[in-house]
Tab-separated table of C-alpha atoms and ligand atoms in Angstrom:
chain	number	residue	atom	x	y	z
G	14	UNK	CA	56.930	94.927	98.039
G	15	UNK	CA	55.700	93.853	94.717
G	16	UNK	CA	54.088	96.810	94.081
G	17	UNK	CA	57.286	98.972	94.959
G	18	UNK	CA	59.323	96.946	92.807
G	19	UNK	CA	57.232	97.833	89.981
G	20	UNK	CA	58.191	101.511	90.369
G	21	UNK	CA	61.609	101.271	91.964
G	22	UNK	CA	64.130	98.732	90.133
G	23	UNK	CA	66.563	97.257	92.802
G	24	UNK	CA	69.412	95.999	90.914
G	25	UNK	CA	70.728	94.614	93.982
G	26	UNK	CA	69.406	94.968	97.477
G	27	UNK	CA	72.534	96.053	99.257
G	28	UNK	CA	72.049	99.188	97.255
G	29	UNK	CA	69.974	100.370	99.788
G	30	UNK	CA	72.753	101.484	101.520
G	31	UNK	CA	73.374	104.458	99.764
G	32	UNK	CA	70.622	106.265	101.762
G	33	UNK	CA	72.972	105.862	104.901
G	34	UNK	CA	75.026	109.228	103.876
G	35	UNK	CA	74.759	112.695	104.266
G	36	UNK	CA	73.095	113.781	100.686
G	37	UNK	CA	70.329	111.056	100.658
G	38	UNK	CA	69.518	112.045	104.002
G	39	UNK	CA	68.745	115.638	103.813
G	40	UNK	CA	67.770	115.413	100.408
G	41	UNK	CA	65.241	113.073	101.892
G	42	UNK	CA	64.631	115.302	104.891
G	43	UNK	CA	63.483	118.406	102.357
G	44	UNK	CA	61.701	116.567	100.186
G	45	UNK	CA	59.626	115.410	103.714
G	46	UNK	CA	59.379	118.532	105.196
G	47	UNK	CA	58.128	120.847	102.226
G	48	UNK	CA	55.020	118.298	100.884
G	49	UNK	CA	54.118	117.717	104.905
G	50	UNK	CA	54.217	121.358	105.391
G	51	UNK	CA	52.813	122.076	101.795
G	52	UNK	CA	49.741	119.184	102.875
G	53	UNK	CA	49.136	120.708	106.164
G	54	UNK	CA	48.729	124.475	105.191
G	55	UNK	CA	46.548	123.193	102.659
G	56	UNK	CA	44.124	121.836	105.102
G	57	UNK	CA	44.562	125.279	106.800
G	58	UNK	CA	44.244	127.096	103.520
G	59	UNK	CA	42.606	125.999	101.416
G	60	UNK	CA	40.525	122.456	102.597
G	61	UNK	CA	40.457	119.907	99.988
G	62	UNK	CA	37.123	118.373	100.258
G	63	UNK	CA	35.069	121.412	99.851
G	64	UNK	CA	35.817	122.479	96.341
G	65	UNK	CA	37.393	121.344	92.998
G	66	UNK	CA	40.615	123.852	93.320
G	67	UNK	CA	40.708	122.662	96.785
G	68	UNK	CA	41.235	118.996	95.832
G	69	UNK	CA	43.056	119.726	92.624
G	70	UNK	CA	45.694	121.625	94.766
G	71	UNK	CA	45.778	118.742	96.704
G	72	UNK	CA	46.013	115.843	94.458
G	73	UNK	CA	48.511	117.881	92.401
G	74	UNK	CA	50.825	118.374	95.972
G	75	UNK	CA	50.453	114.321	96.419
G	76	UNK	CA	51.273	113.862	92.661
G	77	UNK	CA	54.747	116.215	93.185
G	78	UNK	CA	55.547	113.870	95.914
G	79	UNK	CA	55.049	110.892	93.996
G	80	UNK	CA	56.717	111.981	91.040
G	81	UNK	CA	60.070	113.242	92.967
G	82	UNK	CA	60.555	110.333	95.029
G	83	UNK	CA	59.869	108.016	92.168
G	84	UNK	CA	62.955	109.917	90.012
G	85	UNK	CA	64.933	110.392	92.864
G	86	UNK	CA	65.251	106.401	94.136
G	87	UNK	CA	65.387	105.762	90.465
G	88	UNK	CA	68.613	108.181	89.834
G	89	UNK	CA	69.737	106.065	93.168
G	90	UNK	CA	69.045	102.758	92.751
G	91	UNK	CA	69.008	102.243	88.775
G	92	UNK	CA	72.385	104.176	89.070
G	93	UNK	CA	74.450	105.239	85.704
G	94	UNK	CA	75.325	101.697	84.626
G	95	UNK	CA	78.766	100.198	85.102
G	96	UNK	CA	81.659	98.800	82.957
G	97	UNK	CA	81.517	95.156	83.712
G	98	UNK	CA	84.704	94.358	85.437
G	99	UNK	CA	87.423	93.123	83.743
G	100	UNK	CA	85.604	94.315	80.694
G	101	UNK	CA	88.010	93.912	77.161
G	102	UNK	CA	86.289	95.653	73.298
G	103	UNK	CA	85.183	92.966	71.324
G	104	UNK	CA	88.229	93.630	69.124
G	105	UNK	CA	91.175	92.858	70.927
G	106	UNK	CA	92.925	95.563	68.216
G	107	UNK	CA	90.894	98.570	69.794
G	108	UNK	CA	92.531	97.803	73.219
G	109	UNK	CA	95.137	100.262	71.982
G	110	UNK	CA	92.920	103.198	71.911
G	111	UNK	CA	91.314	102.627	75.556
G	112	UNK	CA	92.648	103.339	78.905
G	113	UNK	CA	92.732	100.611	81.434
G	114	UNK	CA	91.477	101.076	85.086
G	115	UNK	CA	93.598	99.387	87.301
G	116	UNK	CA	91.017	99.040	89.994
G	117	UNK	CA	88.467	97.601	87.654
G	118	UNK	CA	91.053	95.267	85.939
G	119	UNK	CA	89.541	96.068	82.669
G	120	UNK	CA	89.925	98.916	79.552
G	121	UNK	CA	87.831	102.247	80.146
G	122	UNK	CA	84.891	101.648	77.077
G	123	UNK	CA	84.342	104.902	75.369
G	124	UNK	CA	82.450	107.708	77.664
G	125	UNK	CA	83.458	105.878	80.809
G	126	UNK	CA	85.225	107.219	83.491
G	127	UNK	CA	86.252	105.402	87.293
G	128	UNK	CA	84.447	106.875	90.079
G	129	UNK	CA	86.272	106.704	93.394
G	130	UNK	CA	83.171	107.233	95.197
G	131	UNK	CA	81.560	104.228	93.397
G	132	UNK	CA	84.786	102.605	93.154
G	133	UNK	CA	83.780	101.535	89.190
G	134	UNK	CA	84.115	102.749	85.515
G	135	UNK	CA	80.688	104.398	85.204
G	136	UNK	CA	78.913	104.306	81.547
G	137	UNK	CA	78.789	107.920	80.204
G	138	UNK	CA	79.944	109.365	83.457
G	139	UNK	CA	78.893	113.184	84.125
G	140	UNK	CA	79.381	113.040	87.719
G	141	UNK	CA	78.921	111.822	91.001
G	142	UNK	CA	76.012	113.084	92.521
G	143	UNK	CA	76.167	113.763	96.614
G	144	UNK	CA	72.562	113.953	96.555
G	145	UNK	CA	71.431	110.462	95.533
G	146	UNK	CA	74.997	109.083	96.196
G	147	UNK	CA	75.703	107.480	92.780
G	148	UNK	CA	76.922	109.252	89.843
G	149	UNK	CA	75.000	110.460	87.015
G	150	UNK	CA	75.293	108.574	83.670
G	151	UNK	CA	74.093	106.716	80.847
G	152	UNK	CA	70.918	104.728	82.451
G	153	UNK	CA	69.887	106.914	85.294
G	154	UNK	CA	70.333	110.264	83.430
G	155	UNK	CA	67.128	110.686	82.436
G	156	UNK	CA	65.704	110.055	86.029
G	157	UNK	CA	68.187	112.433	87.479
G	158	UNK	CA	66.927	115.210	85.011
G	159	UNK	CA	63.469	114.712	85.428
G	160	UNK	CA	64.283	114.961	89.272
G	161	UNK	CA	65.637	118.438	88.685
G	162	UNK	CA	62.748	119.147	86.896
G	163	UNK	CA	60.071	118.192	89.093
G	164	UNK	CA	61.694	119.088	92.973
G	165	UNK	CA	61.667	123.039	91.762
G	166	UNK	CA	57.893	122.694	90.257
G	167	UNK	CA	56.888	121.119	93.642
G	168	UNK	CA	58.665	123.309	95.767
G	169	UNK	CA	57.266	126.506	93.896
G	170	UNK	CA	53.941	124.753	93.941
G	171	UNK	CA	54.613	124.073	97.934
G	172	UNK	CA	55.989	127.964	98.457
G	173	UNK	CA	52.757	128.985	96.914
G	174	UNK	CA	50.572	127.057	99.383
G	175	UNK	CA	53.157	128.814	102.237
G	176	UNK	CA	53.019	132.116	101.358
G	177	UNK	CA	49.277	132.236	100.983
G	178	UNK	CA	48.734	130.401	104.266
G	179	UNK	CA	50.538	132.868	106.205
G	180	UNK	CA	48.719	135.528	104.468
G	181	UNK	CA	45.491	134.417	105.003
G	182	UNK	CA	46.667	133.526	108.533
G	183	UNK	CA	48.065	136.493	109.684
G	184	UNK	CA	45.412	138.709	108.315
G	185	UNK	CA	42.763	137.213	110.129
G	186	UNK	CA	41.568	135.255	106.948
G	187	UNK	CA	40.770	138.244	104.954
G	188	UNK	CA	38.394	137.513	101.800
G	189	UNK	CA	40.381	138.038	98.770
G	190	UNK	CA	39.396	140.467	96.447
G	191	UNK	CA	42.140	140.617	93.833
G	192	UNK	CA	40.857	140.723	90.350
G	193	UNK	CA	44.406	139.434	89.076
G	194	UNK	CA	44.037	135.954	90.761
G	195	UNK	CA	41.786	133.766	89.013
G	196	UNK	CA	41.467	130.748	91.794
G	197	UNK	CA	38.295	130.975	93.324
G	198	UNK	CA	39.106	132.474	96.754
G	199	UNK	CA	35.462	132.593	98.038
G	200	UNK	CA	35.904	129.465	98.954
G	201	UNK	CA	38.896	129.650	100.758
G	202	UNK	CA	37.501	129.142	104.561
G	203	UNK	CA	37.173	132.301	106.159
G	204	UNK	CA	36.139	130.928	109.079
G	205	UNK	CA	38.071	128.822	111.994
G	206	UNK	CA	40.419	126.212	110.402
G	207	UNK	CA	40.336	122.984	111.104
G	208	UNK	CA	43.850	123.308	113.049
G	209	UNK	CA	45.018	125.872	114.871
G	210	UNK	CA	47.737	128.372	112.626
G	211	UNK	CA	50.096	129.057	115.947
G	212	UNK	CA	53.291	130.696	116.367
G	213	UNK	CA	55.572	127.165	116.235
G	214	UNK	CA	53.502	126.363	112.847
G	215	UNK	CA	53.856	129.905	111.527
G	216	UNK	CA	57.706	129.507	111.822
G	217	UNK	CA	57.239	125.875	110.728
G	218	UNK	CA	55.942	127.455	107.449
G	219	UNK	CA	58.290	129.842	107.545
G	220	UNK	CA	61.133	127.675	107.664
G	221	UNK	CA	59.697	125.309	104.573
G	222	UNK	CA	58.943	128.550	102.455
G	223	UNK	CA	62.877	129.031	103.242
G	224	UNK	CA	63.553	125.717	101.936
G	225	UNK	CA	61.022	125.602	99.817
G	226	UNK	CA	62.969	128.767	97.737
G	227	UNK	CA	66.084	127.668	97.980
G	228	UNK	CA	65.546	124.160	96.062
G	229	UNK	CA	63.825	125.700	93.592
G	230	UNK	CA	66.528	128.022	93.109
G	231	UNK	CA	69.738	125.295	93.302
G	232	UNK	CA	67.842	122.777	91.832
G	233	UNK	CA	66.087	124.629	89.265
G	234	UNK	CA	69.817	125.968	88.105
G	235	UNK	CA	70.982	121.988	88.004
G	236	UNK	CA	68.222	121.113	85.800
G	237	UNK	CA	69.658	124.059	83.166
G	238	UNK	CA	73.413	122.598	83.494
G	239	UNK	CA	71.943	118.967	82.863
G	240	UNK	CA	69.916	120.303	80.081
G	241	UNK	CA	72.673	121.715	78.398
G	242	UNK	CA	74.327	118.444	79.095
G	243	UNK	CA	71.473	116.496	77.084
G	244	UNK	CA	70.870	118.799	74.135
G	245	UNK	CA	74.606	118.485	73.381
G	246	UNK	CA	75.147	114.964	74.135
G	247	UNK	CA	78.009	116.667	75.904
G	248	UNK	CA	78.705	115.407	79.932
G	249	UNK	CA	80.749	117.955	82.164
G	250	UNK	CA	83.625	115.502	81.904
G	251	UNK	CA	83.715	115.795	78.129
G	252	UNK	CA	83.358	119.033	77.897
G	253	UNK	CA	86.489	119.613	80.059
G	254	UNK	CA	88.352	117.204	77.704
G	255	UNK	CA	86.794	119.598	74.641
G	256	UNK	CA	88.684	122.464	76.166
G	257	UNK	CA	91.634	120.601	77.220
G	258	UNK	CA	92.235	119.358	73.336
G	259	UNK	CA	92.000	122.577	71.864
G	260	UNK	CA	94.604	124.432	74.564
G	261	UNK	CA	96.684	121.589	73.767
G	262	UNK	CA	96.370	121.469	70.167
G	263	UNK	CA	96.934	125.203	70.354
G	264	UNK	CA	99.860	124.528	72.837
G	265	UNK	CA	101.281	122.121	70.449
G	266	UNK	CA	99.837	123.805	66.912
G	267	UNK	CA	99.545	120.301	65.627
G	268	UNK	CA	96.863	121.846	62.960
G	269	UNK	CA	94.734	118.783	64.220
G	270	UNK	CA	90.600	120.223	64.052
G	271	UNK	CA	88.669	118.727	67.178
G	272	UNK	CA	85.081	117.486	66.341
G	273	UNK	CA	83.207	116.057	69.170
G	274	UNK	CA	81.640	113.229	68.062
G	275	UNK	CA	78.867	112.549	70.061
G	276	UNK	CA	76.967	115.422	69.581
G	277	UNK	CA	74.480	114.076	66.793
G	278	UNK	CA	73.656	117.493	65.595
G	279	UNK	CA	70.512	118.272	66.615
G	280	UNK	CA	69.159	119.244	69.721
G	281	UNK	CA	66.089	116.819	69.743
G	282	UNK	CA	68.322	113.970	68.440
G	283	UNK	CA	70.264	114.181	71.512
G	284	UNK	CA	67.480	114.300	73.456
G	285	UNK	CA	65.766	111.097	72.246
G	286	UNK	CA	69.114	109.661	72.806
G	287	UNK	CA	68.651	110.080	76.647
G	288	UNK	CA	64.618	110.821	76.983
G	289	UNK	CA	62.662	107.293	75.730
G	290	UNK	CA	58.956	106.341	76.720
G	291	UNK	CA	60.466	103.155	78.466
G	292	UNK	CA	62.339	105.013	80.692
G	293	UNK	CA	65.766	103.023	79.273
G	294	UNK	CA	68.110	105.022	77.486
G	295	UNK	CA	69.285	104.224	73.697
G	296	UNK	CA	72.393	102.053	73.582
G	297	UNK	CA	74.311	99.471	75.336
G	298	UNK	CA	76.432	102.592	77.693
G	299	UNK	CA	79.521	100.819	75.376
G	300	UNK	CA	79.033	101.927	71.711
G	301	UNK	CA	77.516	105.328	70.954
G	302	UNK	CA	76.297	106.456	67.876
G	303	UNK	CA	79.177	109.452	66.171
G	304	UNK	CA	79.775	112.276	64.176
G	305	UNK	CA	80.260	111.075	60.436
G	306	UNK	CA	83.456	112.203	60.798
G	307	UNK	CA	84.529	110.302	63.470
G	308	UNK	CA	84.909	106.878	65.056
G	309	UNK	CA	84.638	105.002	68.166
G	310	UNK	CA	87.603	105.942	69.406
G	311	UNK	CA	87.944	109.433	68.663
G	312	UNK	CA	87.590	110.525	72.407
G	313	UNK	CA	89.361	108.073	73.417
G	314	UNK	CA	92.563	108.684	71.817
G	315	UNK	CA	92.304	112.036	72.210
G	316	UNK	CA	92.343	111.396	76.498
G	317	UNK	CA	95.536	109.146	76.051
G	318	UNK	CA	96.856	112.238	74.125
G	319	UNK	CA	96.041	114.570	77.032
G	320	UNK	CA	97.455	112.417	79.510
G	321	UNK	CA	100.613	111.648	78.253
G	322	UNK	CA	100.464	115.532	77.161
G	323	UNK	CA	99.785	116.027	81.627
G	324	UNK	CA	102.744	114.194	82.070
G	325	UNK	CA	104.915	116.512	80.013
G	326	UNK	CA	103.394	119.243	81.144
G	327	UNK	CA	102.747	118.793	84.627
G	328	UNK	CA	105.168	120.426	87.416
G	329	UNK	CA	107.281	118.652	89.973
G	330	UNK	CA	107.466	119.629	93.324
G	331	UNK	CA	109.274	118.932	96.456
G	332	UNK	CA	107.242	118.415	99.339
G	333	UNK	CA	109.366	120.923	102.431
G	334	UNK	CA	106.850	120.309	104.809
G	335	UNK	CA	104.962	117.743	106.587
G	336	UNK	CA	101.056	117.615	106.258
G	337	UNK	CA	98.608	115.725	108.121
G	338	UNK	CA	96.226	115.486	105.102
G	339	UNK	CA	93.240	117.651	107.083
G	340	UNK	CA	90.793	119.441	105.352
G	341	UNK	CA	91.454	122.820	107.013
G	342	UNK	CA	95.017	122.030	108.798
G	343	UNK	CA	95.512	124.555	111.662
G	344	UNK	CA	99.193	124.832	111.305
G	345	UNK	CA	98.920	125.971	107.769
G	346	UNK	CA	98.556	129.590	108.068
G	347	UNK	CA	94.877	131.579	108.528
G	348	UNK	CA	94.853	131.535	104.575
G	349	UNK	CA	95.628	127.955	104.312
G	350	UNK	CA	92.736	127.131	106.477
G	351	UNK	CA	89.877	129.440	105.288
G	352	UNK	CA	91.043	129.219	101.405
G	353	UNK	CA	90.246	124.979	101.573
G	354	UNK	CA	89.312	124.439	98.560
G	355	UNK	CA	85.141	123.409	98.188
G	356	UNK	CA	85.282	120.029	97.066
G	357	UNK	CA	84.856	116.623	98.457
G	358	UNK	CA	88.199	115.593	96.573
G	359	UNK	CA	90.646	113.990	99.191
G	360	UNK	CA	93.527	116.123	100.467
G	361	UNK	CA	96.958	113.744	100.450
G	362	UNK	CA	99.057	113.635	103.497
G	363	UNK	CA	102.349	114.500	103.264
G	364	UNK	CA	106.519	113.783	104.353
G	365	UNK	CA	109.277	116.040	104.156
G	366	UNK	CA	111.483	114.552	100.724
G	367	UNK	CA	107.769	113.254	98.676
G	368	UNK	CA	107.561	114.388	95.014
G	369	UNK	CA	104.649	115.513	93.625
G	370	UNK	CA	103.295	116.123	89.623
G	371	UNK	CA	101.125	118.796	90.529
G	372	UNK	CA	98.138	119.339	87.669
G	373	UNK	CA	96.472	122.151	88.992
G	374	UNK	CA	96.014	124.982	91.782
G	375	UNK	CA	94.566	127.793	93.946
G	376	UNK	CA	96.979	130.566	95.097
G	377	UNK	CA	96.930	128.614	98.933
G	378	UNK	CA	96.590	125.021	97.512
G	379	UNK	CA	97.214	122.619	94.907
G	380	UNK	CA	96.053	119.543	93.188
G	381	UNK	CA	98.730	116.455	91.904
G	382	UNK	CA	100.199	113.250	92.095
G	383	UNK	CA	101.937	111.677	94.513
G	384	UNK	CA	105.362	110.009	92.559
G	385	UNK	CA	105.461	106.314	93.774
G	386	UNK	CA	107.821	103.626	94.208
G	387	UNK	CA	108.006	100.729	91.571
G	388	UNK	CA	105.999	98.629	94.537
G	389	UNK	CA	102.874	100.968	95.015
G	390	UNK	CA	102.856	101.097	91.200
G	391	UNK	CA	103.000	97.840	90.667
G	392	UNK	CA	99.674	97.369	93.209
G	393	UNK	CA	97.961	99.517	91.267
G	394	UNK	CA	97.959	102.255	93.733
G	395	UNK	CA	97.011	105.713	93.190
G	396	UNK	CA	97.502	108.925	95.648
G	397	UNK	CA	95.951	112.314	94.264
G	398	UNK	CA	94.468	114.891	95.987
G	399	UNK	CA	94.328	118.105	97.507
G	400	UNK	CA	97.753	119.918	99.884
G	401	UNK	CA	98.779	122.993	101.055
G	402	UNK	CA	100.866	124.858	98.378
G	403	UNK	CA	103.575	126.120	101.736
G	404	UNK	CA	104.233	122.413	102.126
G	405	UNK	CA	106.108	122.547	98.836
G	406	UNK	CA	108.426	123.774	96.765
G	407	UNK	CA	108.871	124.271	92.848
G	408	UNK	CA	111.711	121.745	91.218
G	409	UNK	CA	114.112	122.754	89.147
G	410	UNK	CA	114.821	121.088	85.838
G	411	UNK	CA	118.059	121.539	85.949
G	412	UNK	CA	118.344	119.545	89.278
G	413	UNK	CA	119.907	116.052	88.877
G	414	UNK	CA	117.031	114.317	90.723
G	415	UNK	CA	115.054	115.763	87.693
G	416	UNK	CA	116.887	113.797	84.642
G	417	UNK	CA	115.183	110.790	86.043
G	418	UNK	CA	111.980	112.040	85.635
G	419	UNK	CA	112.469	113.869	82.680
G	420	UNK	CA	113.766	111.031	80.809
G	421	UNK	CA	110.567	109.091	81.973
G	422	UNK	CA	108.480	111.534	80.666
G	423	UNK	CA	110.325	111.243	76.954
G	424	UNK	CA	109.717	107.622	76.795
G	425	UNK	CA	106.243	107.907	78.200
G	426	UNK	CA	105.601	110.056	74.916
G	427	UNK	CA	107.696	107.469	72.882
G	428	UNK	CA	105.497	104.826	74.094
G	429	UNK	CA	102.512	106.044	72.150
G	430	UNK	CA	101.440	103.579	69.700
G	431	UNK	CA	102.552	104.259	66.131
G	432	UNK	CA	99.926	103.009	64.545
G	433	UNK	CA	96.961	105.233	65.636
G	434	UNK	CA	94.453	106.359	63.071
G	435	UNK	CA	95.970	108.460	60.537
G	436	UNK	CA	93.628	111.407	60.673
G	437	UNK	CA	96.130	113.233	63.656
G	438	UNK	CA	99.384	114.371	62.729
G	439	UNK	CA	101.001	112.160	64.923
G	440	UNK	CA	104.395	112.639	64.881
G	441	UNK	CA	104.063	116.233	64.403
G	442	UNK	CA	102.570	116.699	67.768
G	443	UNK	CA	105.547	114.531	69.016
G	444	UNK	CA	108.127	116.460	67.849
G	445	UNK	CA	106.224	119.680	69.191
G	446	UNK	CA	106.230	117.892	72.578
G	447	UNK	CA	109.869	117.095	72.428
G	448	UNK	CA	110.783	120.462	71.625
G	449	UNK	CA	108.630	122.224	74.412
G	450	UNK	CA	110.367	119.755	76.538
G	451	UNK	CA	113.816	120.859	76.010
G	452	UNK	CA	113.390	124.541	75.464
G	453	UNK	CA	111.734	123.626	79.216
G	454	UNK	CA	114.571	121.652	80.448
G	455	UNK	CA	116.887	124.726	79.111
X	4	ZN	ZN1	87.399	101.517	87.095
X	5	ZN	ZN1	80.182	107.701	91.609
């Protein structure tokens, strides 16, 4: 145990849990099957105690396996870092410019978003991962990467050792004469093997070259997305948030200029930000180094911005129809049902009469929230999701259940505090949101 805590750092033993779910277990399951595979065929192919290559290819297959399972339980068990609950900035004056999570009972620092999956603010959230059941942030993001790195080299590695087992299999162990490959193939055994190559471990092999390919293909294209993520010190989250400020400062033509501020400029910069030789990333997940011409807060106030900007712009609908909250609801319509859309975001039951501030959509369904009563506000409660668009219908602003709401919305922009840096036209952007509210409302 010792010795595995060395390499794997438990922050807390219940942890261990996370392997009972789907993604740990087949990620588990292929990582398994292609290095026993990949170690069997190599007895078959090319025997390890005979020659160097032999025990090279060997040691190197053992070293893959080593390597991946070490970054994967790290990504898992080290996990992104969270927001200590109940958390408060050190200056009670920068409260103002945070967001606070309900569930947490504490402000959102800088970079951190709530996970509902984790159930806490995560430090420099990017996502949450399926695959090792945690989300990918600030501490484990360098294990994650290096994950995505290694599982395609050992599974091309592995698909090698496949591919030229069956060959040498099913041509009756032909001696290789191909000038192009430089490994020494005289000593390949061209004699019995050791094991028998039958037809269940021919489709054995088949069936890890199968897998084999297709890691190194999805995997290999994750490890490009998280690279990109690195070298611009830029998580999927904040880049959505990038192109959400500029289509509303467009919307709004507030002549505010955008500058991300935690891109440090260069790509190796950002790269030693995440990549260190002790495995720990720079910083304390809370304060980040910025742009020179920004601050702390710059992201941050630029989210309150866009969510107060939601509320104005989102659209209210009626729900006509009941809905059972299924995944693929049979009653739905054919189109309903195959159209679901491919995301393990939770679908919201429905009754005839709810309203809903719907954010986003597909032609058969759409994303919002559910409007709640002063109670389930009050206890902090939160219903978003996924529903079939049939199940409701478009309101009209000019309806009289609509002043309500509208007039909520104006004082949710009037609530913005007056005092926020003076670098954003402030109240220019106001008035542009009070005008696009009323030519609406027209
Ligand atoms: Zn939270
Ligand atoms: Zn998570």
């Amino acid at each position: 145990m010792k010795f595995l805590s060395t390499f794997v750092t438990f922050e807390n033993l219940h942890e261990v849990r996370r392997l009972c779910h789907w993604g740990p277990i087949i990620a588990l399951s292929v990582i398994a099957i292609c290095s026993t595979m990949a170690m069997l065929d190599s007895i078959i192919w090319y025997w390890p105690l005979d020659t160097i290559g032999g025990s090279i290819n060997f040691i190197m297959l053992i070293n893959w396996t080593v390597l991946i399972l070490y970054n994967y339980f790290n990504a898992m068990f080290v996990g992104p870092g969270y927001i200590p609950l109940g958390w408060k900035p050190e200056n009670q004056h920068d409260a103002q410019y945070l967001q606070y999570c309900r569930i947490c009972q504490g402000y959102k620092a800088p970079r951190s978003h709530h996970c509902r999956k984790c159930n806490r603010c995560v430090m420099k959230m990017d996502h949450h991962c399926p695959w090792i059941n945690n989300c990918c942030g600030h501490l484990n993001h360098a294990y994650f990467t290096s994950f995505l790195l290694l599982a395609p080299l050992g599974c091309s590695h592995a698909a090698i050792i496949f591919i030229m087992t069956m060959y040498t299999q099913l041509y009756e162990r032909i001696s290789f004469g191909w000038s192009t490959v430089k490994i020494d193939m005289s000593a390949v055994r061209q004699f019995q093997p050791l094991m028998p190559f039958s037809v269940p471990a021919f489709a054995a092999t088949l069936f890890a070259l199968g897998l084999a390919l297709g890691t190194t293909i999805a995997v290999g294209m994750l490890f490009f997305i998280q690279m990109k993520v690195i070298l611009r010190n830029k998580t999927s989250i904040e880049s959505w948030i990038e192109e959400k400020a500029k289509d509303r400062i467009q919307h709004y033509q507030t002549g505010e200029e955008f500058i991300f501020p935690y891109d440090l400029g260069g790509r190796w910069l950002n790269f030693k930000q995440v990549f260190t030789w002790s495995g720990t990333p720079k910083g304390d997940g809370i304060v980040w180094p910025v742009h020179p011409k920004c601050h702390q807060h710059t992201l941050t106030i630029e989210q309150l911005k866009q969510k107060a900007d939601k509320r104005v712009r989102s659209v209210q609908y009626q729900v006509v129809e009941d809905y059972n909250g299924a995944c693929c609801p049979l009653r739905k319509g054919l189109q309903t049902f195959f159209r679901t859309p491919c995301t393990e975001e939770p679908r919201i039951p429905l009754s005839k009469g709810d309203i809903i501030l719907a954010t986003r959509g597909t032609k058969w369904w759409m994303y919002g929230d559910k409007v709640l009563n002063e109670e389930e506000m009050k206890a902090g409660d939160r219903v978003r999701g996924w529903f079939p668009r049939r199940c409701v219908e478009k309101c009209h602003y000019d309806t009289a259940a609509n002043e309500s709401t509208s007039d909520k919305k104006q004082t949710t922009v009037l609530d913005w505090p007056t005092h926020w840096p003076d670098f954003t036209p402030l109240e220019n952007l106001r008035r542009r949101i009070k005008e696009t509210r009323s030519s609406e409302c027209r």
